[in-house]
């Protein structure tokens, strides 16, 4: 019998929160702020990079795309502002079954932490819009942990902040991107579940180290129960 999973670290956009193209819409605003117009070859190239690095800290993405820190910060501010407007306008919804899954995991005595590659202001806007401010035990963004995905920092920060378990082997991680999978594996989590409600397909998730691929986070409680049996 495997050890009981006591800490579950869940990604937000694409995993527990339906993305619905909001990241790409907000990126278009950020690119325009830096003079990159939709329809241009440069915009297409940058958008392809954004898609490939879904799950990574957004400021890290903009540092790669725009080079110097000042331009990256301008792009990131424009991105966060645009995403916030979309959330405020009602373009934000939970993945079906996500809330029930989180509530079930906590009812089973597990600690649940929600993580994101967004800045804290955007994360809080999403949580408020969904009425999720008290749904999880803790929420983390890259600035809270040191580095965002694909580094293991947010998963390990979840362990250190909550003290929920005594070993990394008792952690489960779920996300919709290859970076979520890399982060979970690098942190030593025993269950690293990819979900198919977001950015990357099953092949990409498995190539990045997923121990299981699920249609949705709604199936995660059953997967954890099976792992423990």
PDB file of C-alpha atoms in Angstrom:
ATOM      1  CA  UNK A   1       0.000   0.000   0.000  1.00  0.00           C
ATOM      2  CA  UNK A   2       1.283   3.458  -0.904  1.00  0.00           C
ATOM      3  CA  UNK A   3       1.531   6.256   1.628  1.00  0.00           C
ATOM      4  CA  UNK A   4      -1.517   8.476   2.089  1.00  0.00           C
ATOM      5  CA  UNK A   5      -1.512  11.638   0.004  1.00  0.00           C
ATOM      6  CA  UNK A   6      -1.853  14.533   2.441  1.00  0.00           C
ATOM      7  CA  UNK A   7      -1.060  17.542   0.221  1.00  0.00           C
ATOM      8  CA  UNK A   8      -2.634  18.246  -3.182  1.00  0.00           C
ATOM      9  CA  UNK A   9      -1.218  21.101  -5.284  1.00  0.00           C
ATOM     10  CA  UNK A  10      -3.513  22.205  -8.103  1.00  0.00           C
ATOM     11  CA  UNK A  11      -2.915  24.590 -10.988  1.00  0.00           C
ATOM     12  CA  UNK A  12      -5.617  27.147 -11.713  1.00  0.00           C
ATOM     13  CA  UNK A  13      -6.102  28.298 -15.358  1.00  0.00           C
ATOM     14  CA  UNK A  14      -6.768  25.276 -17.555  1.00  0.00           C
ATOM     15  CA  UNK A  15      -6.937  22.870 -14.610  1.00  0.00           C
ATOM     16  CA  UNK A  16      -9.463  24.098 -12.053  1.00  0.00           C
ATOM     17  CA  UNK A  17     -10.435  27.296 -13.906  1.00  0.00           C
ATOM     18  CA  UNK A  18     -11.568  27.251 -17.551  1.00  0.00           C
ATOM     19  CA  UNK A  19      -9.156  29.342 -19.611  1.00  0.00           C
ATOM     20  CA  UNK A  20     -11.384  29.896 -22.671  1.00  0.00           C
ATOM     21  CA  UNK A  21      -8.594  31.690 -24.556  1.00  0.00           C
ATOM     22  CA  UNK A  22      -8.154  34.423 -21.946  1.00  0.00           C
ATOM     23  CA  UNK A  23      -4.367  34.045 -21.798  1.00  0.00           C
ATOM     24  CA  UNK A  24      -4.065  34.559 -25.544  1.00  0.00           C
ATOM     25  CA  UNK A  25      -6.419  37.553 -25.478  1.00  0.00           C
ATOM     26  CA  UNK A  26      -4.466  39.156 -22.649  1.00  0.00           C
ATOM     27  CA  UNK A  27      -1.196  38.426 -24.455  1.00  0.00           C
ATOM     28  CA  UNK A  28      -2.452  40.322 -27.512  1.00  0.00           C
ATOM     29  CA  UNK A  29      -2.897  43.389 -25.295  1.00  0.00           C
ATOM     30  CA  UNK A  30       0.578  42.952 -23.835  1.00  0.00           C
ATOM     31  CA  UNK A  31       2.159  42.567 -27.266  1.00  0.00           C
ATOM     32  CA  UNK A  32       0.360  45.653 -28.564  1.00  0.00           C
ATOM     33  CA  UNK A  33       1.739  47.639 -25.598  1.00  0.00           C
ATOM     34  CA  UNK A  34       5.219  46.775 -26.878  1.00  0.00           C
ATOM     35  CA  UNK A  35       4.347  47.590 -30.505  1.00  0.00           C
ATOM     36  CA  UNK A  36       3.793  44.037 -31.762  1.00  0.00           C
ATOM     37  CA  UNK A  37       0.626  44.046 -33.837  1.00  0.00           C
ATOM     38  CA  UNK A  38      -1.747  41.102 -34.320  1.00  0.00           C
ATOM     39  CA  UNK A  39      -1.361  39.510 -37.737  1.00  0.00           C
ATOM     40  CA  UNK A  40       2.349  40.256 -37.946  1.00  0.00           C
ATOM     41  CA  UNK A  41       4.949  37.511 -38.258  1.00  0.00           C
ATOM     42  CA  UNK A  42       6.494  38.557 -34.962  1.00  0.00           C
ATOM     43  CA  UNK A  43       3.147  38.317 -33.193  1.00  0.00           C
ATOM     44  CA  UNK A  44       2.593  34.812 -34.557  1.00  0.00           C
ATOM     45  CA  UNK A  45       6.061  33.747 -33.428  1.00  0.00           C
ATOM     46  CA  UNK A  46       5.560  35.167 -29.945  1.00  0.00           C
ATOM     47  CA  UNK A  47       2.095  33.649 -29.607  1.00  0.00           C
ATOM     48  CA  UNK A  48       3.530  30.241 -30.466  1.00  0.00           C
ATOM     49  CA  UNK A  49       6.046  30.675 -27.647  1.00  0.00           C
ATOM     50  CA  UNK A  50       3.286  31.703 -25.220  1.00  0.00           C
ATOM     51  CA  UNK A  51       1.333  28.550 -26.109  1.00  0.00           C
ATOM     52  CA  UNK A  52       4.399  26.340 -25.729  1.00  0.00           C
ATOM     53  CA  UNK A  53       5.208  27.785 -22.290  1.00  0.00           C
ATOM     54  CA  UNK A  54       1.708  27.745 -20.799  1.00  0.00           C
ATOM     55  CA  UNK A  55       2.064  27.238 -17.066  1.00  0.00           C
ATOM     56  CA  UNK A  56       5.316  29.173 -16.760  1.00  0.00           C
ATOM     57  CA  UNK A  57       5.493  32.386 -14.745  1.00  0.00           C
ATOM     58  CA  UNK A  58       4.232  35.095 -17.094  1.00  0.00           C
ATOM     59  CA  UNK A  59       6.982  37.579 -16.219  1.00  0.00           C
ATOM     60  CA  UNK A  60       9.539  34.919 -17.204  1.00  0.00           C
ATOM     61  CA  UNK A  61       7.784  34.506 -20.553  1.00  0.00           C
ATOM     62  CA  UNK A  62       7.886  38.256 -21.187  1.00  0.00           C
ATOM     63  CA  UNK A  63      11.549  38.449 -20.218  1.00  0.00           C
ATOM     64  CA  UNK A  64      12.260  35.897 -22.917  1.00  0.00           C
ATOM     65  CA  UNK A  65      10.099  37.645 -25.522  1.00  0.00           C
ATOM     66  CA  UNK A  66      11.096  41.246 -24.926  1.00  0.00           C
ATOM     67  CA  UNK A  67      14.633  41.024 -23.607  1.00  0.00           C
ATOM     68  CA  UNK A  68      15.240  43.774 -21.090  1.00  0.00           C
ATOM     69  CA  UNK A  69      13.557  43.995 -17.707  1.00  0.00           C
ATOM     70  CA  UNK A  70      11.782  47.310 -18.284  1.00  0.00           C
ATOM     71  CA  UNK A  71      10.035  46.101 -21.446  1.00  0.00           C
ATOM     72  CA  UNK A  72       9.187  42.770 -19.815  1.00  0.00           C
ATOM     73  CA  UNK A  73       7.601  44.560 -16.856  1.00  0.00           C
ATOM     74  CA  UNK A  74       5.562  46.801 -19.198  1.00  0.00           C
ATOM     75  CA  UNK A  75       4.299  43.769 -21.083  1.00  0.00           C
ATOM     76  CA  UNK A  76       3.493  41.916 -17.875  1.00  0.00           C
ATOM     77  CA  UNK A  77       1.564  44.878 -16.450  1.00  0.00           C
ATOM     78  CA  UNK A  78      -0.459  45.165 -19.669  1.00  0.00           C
ATOM     79  CA  UNK A  79      -1.126  41.409 -19.611  1.00  0.00           C
ATOM     80  CA  UNK A  80      -2.310  41.413 -15.993  1.00  0.00           C
ATOM     81  CA  UNK A  81      -4.515  44.466 -16.587  1.00  0.00           C
ATOM     82  CA  UNK A  82      -6.121  42.909 -19.671  1.00  0.00           C
ATOM     83  CA  UNK A  83      -6.662  39.565 -17.945  1.00  0.00           C
ATOM     84  CA  UNK A  84      -8.185  41.335 -14.966  1.00  0.00           C
ATOM     85  CA  UNK A  85     -10.620  43.192 -17.234  1.00  0.00           C
ATOM     86  CA  UNK A  86     -11.700  39.920 -18.838  1.00  0.00           C
ATOM     87  CA  UNK A  87     -12.264  38.349 -15.420  1.00  0.00           C
ATOM     88  CA  UNK A  88     -14.214  41.394 -14.204  1.00  0.00           C
ATOM     89  CA  UNK A  89     -16.352  41.187 -17.345  1.00  0.00           C
ATOM     90  CA  UNK A  90     -17.441  37.696 -16.388  1.00  0.00           C
ATOM     91  CA  UNK A  91     -15.170  35.682 -18.684  1.00  0.00           C
ATOM     92  CA  UNK A  92     -14.133  33.346 -15.891  1.00  0.00           C
ATOM     93  CA  UNK A  93     -15.671  30.032 -14.897  1.00  0.00           C
ATOM     94  CA  UNK A  94     -14.639  26.930 -12.982  1.00  0.00           C
ATOM     95  CA  UNK A  95     -13.859  23.692 -14.762  1.00  0.00           C
ATOM     96  CA  UNK A  96     -16.972  21.527 -14.248  1.00  0.00           C
ATOM     97  CA  UNK A  97     -16.553  19.435 -11.120  1.00  0.00           C
ATOM     98  CA  UNK A  98     -13.456  21.307  -9.899  1.00  0.00           C
ATOM     99  CA  UNK A  99     -15.047  22.824  -6.811  1.00  0.00           C
ATOM    100  CA  UNK A 100     -16.622  19.517  -5.807  1.00  0.00           C
ATOM    101  CA  UNK A 101     -13.263  17.761  -6.263  1.00  0.00           C
ATOM    102  CA  UNK A 102     -11.477  20.277  -4.032  1.00  0.00           C
ATOM    103  CA  UNK A 103     -14.198  20.032  -1.405  1.00  0.00           C
ATOM    104  CA  UNK A 104     -14.000  16.229  -1.479  1.00  0.00           C
ATOM    105  CA  UNK A 105     -10.202  16.249  -1.149  1.00  0.00           C
ATOM    106  CA  UNK A 106     -10.389  18.537   1.877  1.00  0.00           C
ATOM    107  CA  UNK A 107     -13.230  16.506   3.407  1.00  0.00           C
ATOM    108  CA  UNK A 108     -10.926  13.477   3.159  1.00  0.00           C
ATOM    109  CA  UNK A 109      -8.430  15.322   5.343  1.00  0.00           C
ATOM    110  CA  UNK A 110      -6.089  16.437   2.576  1.00  0.00           C
ATOM    111  CA  UNK A 111      -4.613  19.939   2.356  1.00  0.00           C
ATOM    112  CA  UNK A 112      -5.282  21.643  -0.991  1.00  0.00           C
ATOM    113  CA  UNK A 113      -3.159  24.455  -2.410  1.00  0.00           C
ATOM    114  CA  UNK A 114      -4.013  26.400  -5.590  1.00  0.00           C
ATOM    115  CA  UNK A 115      -1.095  27.689  -7.666  1.00  0.00           C
ATOM    116  CA  UNK A 116      -0.721  29.894 -10.732  1.00  0.00           C
ATOM    117  CA  UNK A 117       1.802  31.422 -13.107  1.00  0.00           C
ATOM    118  CA  UNK A 118      -0.027  34.754 -12.846  1.00  0.00           C
ATOM    119  CA  UNK A 119       0.791  37.609 -10.500  1.00  0.00           C
ATOM    120  CA  UNK A 120      -0.959  37.726  -7.117  1.00  0.00           C
ATOM    121  CA  UNK A 121      -3.326  40.522  -8.217  1.00  0.00           C
ATOM    122  CA  UNK A 122      -4.667  38.392 -11.070  1.00  0.00           C
ATOM    123  CA  UNK A 123      -4.858  35.256  -8.957  1.00  0.00           C
ATOM    124  CA  UNK A 124      -6.897  37.127  -6.345  1.00  0.00           C
ATOM    125  CA  UNK A 125      -9.193  38.563  -9.041  1.00  0.00           C
ATOM    126  CA  UNK A 126      -9.943  35.040 -10.311  1.00  0.00           C
ATOM    127  CA  UNK A 127     -10.560  33.674  -6.812  1.00  0.00           C
ATOM    128  CA  UNK A 128     -12.888  36.575  -5.997  1.00  0.00           C
ATOM    129  CA  UNK A 129     -14.799  36.250  -9.275  1.00  0.00           C
ATOM    130  CA  UNK A 130     -15.416  32.554  -8.646  1.00  0.00           C
ATOM    131  CA  UNK A 131     -16.183  32.936  -4.949  1.00  0.00           C
ATOM    132  CA  UNK A 132     -13.199  30.708  -4.209  1.00  0.00           C
ATOM    133  CA  UNK A 133     -11.300  32.900  -1.749  1.00  0.00           C
ATOM    134  CA  UNK A 134     -11.757  30.331   1.040  1.00  0.00           C
ATOM    135  CA  UNK A 135     -12.030  27.189  -1.077  1.00  0.00           C
ATOM    136  CA  UNK A 136      -8.419  26.018  -0.684  1.00  0.00           C
ATOM    137  CA  UNK A 137      -6.148  25.931   2.348  1.00  0.00           C
ATOM    138  CA  UNK A 138      -3.570  28.161   0.629  1.00  0.00           C
ATOM    139  CA  UNK A 139      -2.974  29.938  -2.692  1.00  0.00           C
ATOM    140  CA  UNK A 140       0.462  30.606  -4.168  1.00  0.00           C
ATOM    141  CA  UNK A 141       1.880  32.572  -7.091  1.00  0.00           C
ATOM    142  CA  UNK A 142       5.507  32.580  -8.323  1.00  0.00           C
ATOM    143  CA  UNK A 143       6.430  35.625  -6.214  1.00  0.00           C
ATOM    144  CA  UNK A 144       5.415  33.696  -3.084  1.00  0.00           C
ATOM    145  CA  UNK A 145       7.784  30.841  -3.809  1.00  0.00           C
ATOM    146  CA  UNK A 146      10.860  32.285  -5.534  1.00  0.00           C
ATOM    147  CA  UNK A 147      10.462  30.867  -9.029  1.00  0.00           C
ATOM    148  CA  UNK A 148       7.465  29.742 -11.048  1.00  0.00           C
ATOM    149  CA  UNK A 149       7.071  26.545 -13.044  1.00  0.00           C
ATOM    150  CA  UNK A 150       8.794  24.457 -14.375  1.00  0.00           C
ATOM    151  CA  UNK A 151      10.830  24.834 -11.185  1.00  0.00           C
ATOM    152  CA  UNK A 152       9.589  22.885  -8.140  1.00  0.00           C
ATOM    153  CA  UNK A 153       9.452  25.969  -5.908  1.00  0.00           C
ATOM    154  CA  UNK A 154       5.668  26.420  -5.636  1.00  0.00           C
ATOM    155  CA  UNK A 155       5.090  22.755  -4.797  1.00  0.00           C
ATOM    156  CA  UNK A 156       7.828  22.821  -2.176  1.00  0.00           C
ATOM    157  CA  UNK A 157       6.572  26.176  -0.841  1.00  0.00           C
ATOM    158  CA  UNK A 158       3.142  24.568  -0.445  1.00  0.00           C
ATOM    159  CA  UNK A 159       4.771  21.869   1.695  1.00  0.00           C
ATOM    160  CA  UNK A 160       6.783  24.332   3.756  1.00  0.00           C
ATOM    161  CA  UNK A 161       3.926  26.806   4.256  1.00  0.00           C
ATOM    162  CA  UNK A 162       1.317  24.220   5.256  1.00  0.00           C
ATOM    163  CA  UNK A 163       3.431  21.564   6.955  1.00  0.00           C
ATOM    164  CA  UNK A 164       0.750  19.184   5.745  1.00  0.00           C
ATOM    165  CA  UNK A 165       2.989  16.168   5.161  1.00  0.00           C
ATOM    166  CA  UNK A 166       6.325  14.840   6.347  1.00  0.00           C
ATOM    167  CA  UNK A 167       7.650  13.722   2.960  1.00  0.00           C
ATOM    168  CA  UNK A 168       7.403  14.866  -0.659  1.00  0.00           C
ATOM    169  CA  UNK A 169       6.203  11.378  -1.586  1.00  0.00           C
ATOM    170  CA  UNK A 170       2.884  12.242   0.076  1.00  0.00           C
ATOM    171  CA  UNK A 171       2.210  15.081  -2.396  1.00  0.00           C
ATOM    172  CA  UNK A 172      -0.049  14.984  -5.463  1.00  0.00           C
ATOM    173  CA  UNK A 173       0.200  17.599  -8.216  1.00  0.00           C
ATOM    174  CA  UNK A 174      -2.281  18.224 -11.030  1.00  0.00           C
ATOM    175  CA  UNK A 175      -2.072  20.570 -13.998  1.00  0.00           C
ATOM    176  CA  UNK A 176      -2.801  20.999 -17.699  1.00  0.00           C
ATOM    177  CA  UNK A 177       0.695  21.808 -18.991  1.00  0.00           C
ATOM    178  CA  UNK A 178       4.041  20.094 -19.419  1.00  0.00           C
ATOM    179  CA  UNK A 179       5.515  22.659 -17.016  1.00  0.00           C
ATOM    180  CA  UNK A 180       3.070  21.540 -14.320  1.00  0.00           C
ATOM    181  CA  UNK A 181       4.287  17.986 -14.834  1.00  0.00           C
ATOM    182  CA  UNK A 182       7.956  18.972 -14.693  1.00  0.00           C
ATOM    183  CA  UNK A 183       7.360  20.991 -11.539  1.00  0.00           C
ATOM    184  CA  UNK A 184       5.637  18.090  -9.817  1.00  0.00           C
ATOM    185  CA  UNK A 185       8.257  15.526 -10.784  1.00  0.00           C
ATOM    186  CA  UNK A 186      11.127  17.800  -9.772  1.00  0.00           C
ATOM    187  CA  UNK A 187       9.466  18.333  -6.384  1.00  0.00           C
ATOM    188  CA  UNK A 188       9.299  14.572  -5.815  1.00  0.00           C
ATOM    189  CA  UNK A 189       5.504  14.219  -5.817  1.00  0.00           C
ATOM    190  CA  UNK A 190       4.285  10.627  -6.146  1.00  0.00           C
ATOM    191  CA  UNK A 191       1.137  11.522  -8.092  1.00  0.00           C
ATOM    192  CA  UNK A 192       1.642  13.962 -10.985  1.00  0.00           C
ATOM    193  CA  UNK A 193      -1.609  14.066 -12.928  1.00  0.00           C
ATOM    194  CA  UNK A 194      -2.094  15.796 -16.246  1.00  0.00           C
ATOM    195  CA  UNK A 195      -5.583  16.985 -17.171  1.00  0.00           C
ATOM    196  CA  UNK A 196      -6.967  17.488 -20.670  1.00  0.00           C
ATOM    197  CA  UNK A 197      -9.016  20.643 -20.016  1.00  0.00           C
ATOM    198  CA  UNK A 198      -6.232  23.083 -20.847  1.00  0.00           C
ATOM    199  CA  UNK A 199      -3.182  23.792 -22.940  1.00  0.00           C
ATOM    200  CA  UNK A 200      -1.376  20.527 -23.638  1.00  0.00           C
ATOM    201  CA  UNK A 201      -2.395  17.102 -24.930  1.00  0.00           C
ATOM    202  CA  UNK A 202      -1.826  13.689 -23.385  1.00  0.00           C
ATOM    203  CA  UNK A 203       1.361  13.052 -25.352  1.00  0.00           C
ATOM    204  CA  UNK A 204       2.990  16.289 -24.139  1.00  0.00           C
ATOM    205  CA  UNK A 205       1.881  15.672 -20.557  1.00  0.00           C
ATOM    206  CA  UNK A 206       3.246  12.129 -20.507  1.00  0.00           C
ATOM    207  CA  UNK A 207       6.506  13.219 -22.152  1.00  0.00           C
ATOM    208  CA  UNK A 208       6.966  15.721 -19.319  1.00  0.00           C
ATOM    209  CA  UNK A 209       6.511  13.052 -16.675  1.00  0.00           C
ATOM    210  CA  UNK A 210       2.807  12.718 -15.919  1.00  0.00           C
ATOM    211  CA  UNK A 211       2.120   9.598 -13.864  1.00  0.00           C
ATOM    212  CA  UNK A 212      -1.490   9.688 -15.109  1.00  0.00           C
ATOM    213  CA  UNK A 213      -3.574  11.692 -17.584  1.00  0.00           C
ATOM    214  CA  UNK A 214      -7.190  12.464 -16.708  1.00  0.00           C
ATOM    215  CA  UNK A 215     -10.064  13.967 -18.687  1.00  0.00           C
ATOM    216  CA  UNK A 216     -10.534  16.509 -15.891  1.00  0.00           C
ATOM    217  CA  UNK A 217      -9.507  17.416 -12.356  1.00  0.00           C
ATOM    218  CA  UNK A 218     -12.938  16.085 -11.353  1.00  0.00           C
ATOM    219  CA  UNK A 219     -11.409  12.577 -11.625  1.00  0.00           C
ATOM    220  CA  UNK A 220      -8.450  13.405  -9.344  1.00  0.00           C
ATOM    221  CA  UNK A 221      -9.977  12.306  -5.999  1.00  0.00           C
ATOM    222  CA  UNK A 222     -10.702   8.860  -7.442  1.00  0.00           C
ATOM    223  CA  UNK A 223      -7.158   8.622  -8.850  1.00  0.00           C
ATOM    224  CA  UNK A 224      -5.652   9.453  -5.465  1.00  0.00           C
ATOM    225  CA  UNK A 225      -7.904   6.928  -3.750  1.00  0.00           C
ATOM    226  CA  UNK A 226      -6.809   4.275  -6.268  1.00  0.00           C
ATOM    227  CA  UNK A 227      -3.146   5.176  -5.726  1.00  0.00           C
ATOM    228  CA  UNK A 228      -3.524   4.673  -1.977  1.00  0.00           C
ATOM    229  CA  UNK A 229      -5.380   1.366  -2.232  1.00  0.00           C
TER     230      UNK A 229
END
